[in-house]
Amino acid sequence: MSLSAVELVLVRLPLLRPFRTSFGTLTHKEAILVRAAGDDGVEGWGECAVAEDPLYSEEWNAGAWMILRDYLAPAALAGTSPSVKGHPMAATALEAALLDLRLRREEVSLAAHLGGVRDRIVCGVSLGIEEDVDQLLEQVRRFVADGYRRIKLKIEPGWDVEPVRAVREAFPDAALSVDANAAYGPEDAGHLAGLDPLGLDYLEQPLPKDHLLAHADLQARLETPICLDETLTSPHVTEEAIRLGACRIVNLKVGRVGGIGSARAIHDLVVRRGVPMWCGGMLETGIGRAVNLALAAMPGFTLPGDTSGSDRYFERDLTEPFTVDADGTMAVLDGPGIGVSPIDEALREVTVRRHLVGT
Ligand code: NPQ
Ligand code: MG
């Protein structure tokens, strides 16, 4: 059995509510889906977790499309290794599609393949920057009422201690965290210490991604644990960050680290070092969300992550919707591969373009 074609599908789904962060405002989720078609009629699916514009990381959809079309997919069809530098999120999408194809043929779920140990994961939600504190409180109220077990608030200079304090006062017992997406500098340490009295689970990626030592210095000044996201691009840098004391918590995103092999290596070293970890997300459609859900079933994911229900983002997901129960948990899927497929009609409705590589 082999691979007969790879198809790229660009999709664009409207978000129910604009998602504002320090790196821009998203009104739509644009993603590349990779369909790996086997010569036996079985197909695997993967999702590339990058955006329309290179504002969060260097990758963006037009670039990822070309890398997949001209390098990664042709190499996979030829059975060779592409030796492309960088482009981890594009590479992860194809890897995920090929793994999904293989696991569907073997009738093994991705969660089982990864050594998952739980059949439900604990869900958190990531909330964007709002126009004012009242609107933020309304959002927090909704997701607390829906059962979400950790609420993460995006912050940036000018929208940090004050709104977070208002949320803390209104929800004294909620598990709260904040994510700066690298919007601060080392000179902001004194200001960020103003978050310490608010009892946050962590402060995520306050400084630019290459600031390992500055994160270690900042952590030494803060009581709030630092969690790194953008910085952690490989097992190597993750080990360095932990040994330097640049973080006390790890956010793992499979696309950011270049694939499932790298994610497993990071998972295992983080577990060895006894560091709490959670599975990040990038507003994926059901295809990418299924991968996050399977990953989060692994033993090292001890904190609630950013995997939320489909209705957090979309009127209609591409797959059967992912749902969060009243206790804030989501069932791990046990079907073959990632356990879901795009619904033809839902996919057609949001498809911008398709390109078939191979015969
Ligand atoms: C984070 N995720 O933890 C990211 C940021 C993010 C859920 O807050 C397209 C491209 C969409 C990049 C959505 C959450 C994205 C994106 C969110 C990055 O930092
Ligand atoms: Mg983050």
Tab-separated table of C-alpha atoms in Angstrom, residues 132-305:
chain	number	residue	atom	x	y	z
A	132	ASP	CA	-13.558	47.024	27.710
A	133	VAL	CA	-13.602	45.212	31.039
A	134	ASP	CA	-17.384	44.664	30.968
A	135	GLN	CA	-17.148	42.714	27.712
A	136	LEU	CA	-14.238	40.702	29.085
A	137	LEU	CA	-16.207	39.837	32.227
A	138	GLU	CA	-19.137	38.760	30.061
A	139	GLN	CA	-16.876	36.402	28.092
A	140	VAL	CA	-15.329	34.958	31.241
A	141	ARG	CA	-18.796	34.463	32.755
A	142	ARG	CA	-19.933	32.493	29.717
A	143	PHE	CA	-16.994	30.092	29.705
A	144	VAL	CA	-16.976	29.608	33.467
A	145	ALA	CA	-20.706	28.799	33.215
A	146	ASP	CA	-19.939	26.338	30.382
A	147	GLY	CA	-17.645	24.460	32.768
A	148	TYR	CA	-14.206	25.419	31.376
A	149	ARG	CA	-11.627	24.592	34.006
A	150	ARG	CA	-9.050	27.281	33.178
A	151	ILE	CA	-9.546	30.702	31.630
A	152	LYS	CA	-6.579	32.250	29.822
A	153	LEU	CA	-6.646	35.978	29.114
A	154	LYS	CA	-4.594	37.600	26.385
A	155	ILE	CA	-2.679	40.635	27.647
A	156	GLU	CA	-0.555	43.383	26.115
A	157	PRO	CA	0.890	46.655	27.421
A	158	GLY	CA	-2.130	48.818	28.340
A	159	TRP	CA	-4.403	45.771	28.857
A	160	ASP	CA	-2.964	43.730	31.676
A	161	VAL	CA	-3.037	44.226	35.469
A	162	GLU	CA	-6.271	46.224	35.538
A	163	PRO	CA	-8.566	43.920	33.483
A	164	VAL	CA	-7.004	40.808	35.015
A	165	ARG	CA	-7.637	42.184	38.505
A	166	ALA	CA	-11.272	42.854	37.583
A	167	VAL	CA	-11.640	39.230	36.424
A	168	ARG	CA	-9.979	37.954	39.590
A	169	GLU	CA	-12.287	40.019	41.801
A	170	ALA	CA	-15.376	38.752	39.953
A	171	PHE	CA	-14.130	35.121	39.915
A	172	PRO	CA	-12.075	34.636	43.088
A	173	ASP	CA	-11.809	30.852	42.699
A	174	ALA	CA	-11.338	30.510	38.931
A	175	ALA	CA	-8.119	29.042	37.535
A	176	LEU	CA	-6.801	32.035	35.580
A	177	SER	CA	-3.720	32.561	33.460
A	178	VAL	CA	-2.486	35.216	31.040
A	179	ASP	CA	-0.698	35.054	27.677
A	180	ALA	CA	1.341	38.012	26.369
A	181	ASN	CA	2.523	36.483	23.069
A	182	ALA	CA	5.912	38.144	23.551
A	183	ALA	CA	4.510	41.682	23.848
A	184	TYR	CA	6.770	42.838	26.711
A	185	GLY	CA	10.452	43.569	27.188
A	186	PRO	CA	12.846	42.883	30.051
A	187	GLU	CA	12.293	46.485	31.234
A	188	ASP	CA	8.672	45.566	32.052
A	189	ALA	CA	9.638	43.223	34.909
A	190	GLY	CA	8.482	45.656	37.602
A	191	HIS	CA	5.144	46.185	35.902
A	192	LEU	CA	4.596	42.451	35.352
A	193	ALA	CA	5.244	41.856	39.059
A	194	GLY	CA	1.908	43.659	39.514
A	195	LEU	CA	0.306	40.371	38.353
A	196	ASP	CA	1.752	38.462	41.325
A	197	PRO	CA	-1.071	39.261	43.797
A	198	LEU	CA	-3.691	37.974	41.336
A	199	GLY	CA	-3.062	34.268	41.906
A	200	LEU	CA	-2.497	33.320	38.281
A	201	ASP	CA	-1.604	29.775	37.314
A	202	TYR	CA	1.032	31.247	34.982
A	203	LEU	CA	2.189	34.095	32.792
A	204	GLU	CA	2.705	32.767	29.255
A	205	GLN	CA	5.465	34.009	26.946
A	206	PRO	CA	5.938	37.543	28.277
A	207	LEU	CA	9.132	38.235	26.274
A	208	PRO	CA	10.362	37.632	22.706
A	209	LYS	CA	11.029	34.039	21.859
A	210	ASP	CA	14.826	34.186	21.772
A	211	HIS	CA	15.061	35.806	25.263
A	212	LEU	CA	15.994	32.684	27.228
A	213	LEU	CA	18.153	34.420	29.829
A	214	ALA	CA	15.775	37.365	30.144
A	215	HIS	CA	12.959	34.926	30.887
A	216	ALA	CA	15.144	33.282	33.535
A	217	ASP	CA	15.882	36.694	35.089
A	218	LEU	CA	12.210	37.623	34.989
A	219	GLN	CA	11.190	34.317	36.561
A	220	ALA	CA	13.612	34.987	39.405
A	221	ARG	CA	11.746	38.237	40.100
A	222	LEU	CA	8.209	36.890	39.849
A	223	GLU	CA	6.155	34.605	42.040
A	224	THR	CA	3.848	33.809	39.119
A	225	PRO	CA	5.225	30.836	37.184
A	226	ILE	CA	6.323	31.604	33.634
A	227	CYS	CA	5.028	29.259	30.933
A	228	LEU	CA	6.840	29.330	27.602
A	229	ASP	CA	5.121	28.904	24.246
A	230	GLU	CA	6.797	30.562	21.213
A	231	THR	CA	10.306	29.984	22.628
A	232	LEU	CA	9.952	26.202	22.754
A	233	THR	CA	10.647	25.128	19.186
A	234	SER	CA	12.617	21.909	19.808
A	235	PRO	CA	13.533	19.366	22.493
A	236	HIS	CA	16.943	21.065	22.753
A	237	VAL	CA	15.654	24.547	23.535
A	238	THR	CA	13.019	23.112	25.881
A	239	GLU	CA	15.761	21.385	27.894
A	240	GLU	CA	17.759	24.635	27.978
A	241	ALA	CA	14.764	26.698	29.071
A	242	ILE	CA	13.981	24.323	31.927
A	243	ARG	CA	17.610	24.061	33.067
A	244	LEU	CA	18.021	27.846	32.957
A	245	GLY	CA	14.863	28.406	34.995
A	246	ALA	CA	13.339	30.367	32.096
A	247	CYS	CA	10.005	28.606	32.679
A	248	ARG	CA	8.273	26.458	35.266
A	249	ILE	CA	5.503	25.309	32.920
A	250	VAL	CA	5.534	24.123	29.312
A	251	ASN	CA	2.981	24.787	26.564
A	252	LEU	CA	3.423	22.182	23.818
A	253	LYS	CA	2.058	22.746	20.309
A	254	VAL	CA	2.855	20.049	17.796
A	255	GLY	CA	3.122	22.441	14.833
A	256	ARG	CA	5.491	24.794	16.610
A	257	VAL	CA	7.930	21.971	17.399
A	258	GLY	CA	7.867	20.542	13.874
A	259	GLY	CA	5.889	17.371	14.292
A	260	ILE	CA	4.792	14.452	16.336
A	261	GLY	CA	8.282	12.964	16.766
A	262	SER	CA	9.596	16.207	18.224
A	263	ALA	CA	6.471	16.596	20.386
A	264	ARG	CA	6.997	13.124	21.843
A	265	ALA	CA	10.636	13.866	22.633
A	266	ILE	CA	9.640	17.097	24.396
A	267	HIS	CA	6.838	15.336	26.231
A	268	ASP	CA	9.231	12.718	27.550
A	269	LEU	CA	11.936	15.136	28.682
A	270	VAL	CA	9.414	17.428	30.365
A	271	VAL	CA	7.984	14.444	32.235
A	272	ARG	CA	11.506	13.345	33.273
A	273	ARG	CA	12.124	16.807	34.703
A	274	GLY	CA	8.777	16.837	36.540
A	275	VAL	CA	7.596	20.035	34.860
A	276	PRO	CA	3.818	20.615	34.458
A	277	MET	CA	2.704	20.800	30.838
A	278	TRP	CA	-0.403	21.487	28.785
A	279	CYS	CA	-1.371	21.246	25.138
A	280	GLY	CA	-1.645	24.552	23.292
A	281	GLY	CA	-3.865	25.350	20.348
A	282	MET	CA	-4.298	27.793	17.463
A	283	LEU	CA	-8.047	27.843	16.895
A	284	GLU	CA	-7.788	24.700	14.780
A	285	THR	CA	-10.721	23.247	12.866
A	286	GLY	CA	-11.807	19.762	13.893
A	287	ILE	CA	-8.883	18.196	11.975
A	288	GLY	CA	-6.167	19.938	13.999
A	289	ARG	CA	-8.244	19.875	17.166
A	290	ALA	CA	-8.406	16.071	16.972
A	291	VAL	CA	-4.590	15.919	17.038
A	292	ASN	CA	-4.455	18.225	20.077
A	293	LEU	CA	-7.063	16.119	21.835
A	294	ALA	CA	-5.083	12.911	21.248
A	295	LEU	CA	-1.834	14.561	22.385
A	296	ALA	CA	-3.461	15.865	25.552
A	297	ALA	CA	-4.332	12.281	26.506
A	298	MET	CA	-0.586	11.578	27.036
A	299	PRO	CA	0.528	11.310	30.661
A	300	GLY	CA	2.607	14.500	30.799
A	301	PHE	CA	-0.299	16.841	30.040
A	302	THR	CA	-1.199	17.550	33.645
A	303	LEU	CA	-2.783	21.013	33.288
A	304	PRO	CA	-5.926	22.090	31.389
A	305	GLY	CA	-4.974	23.156	27.858
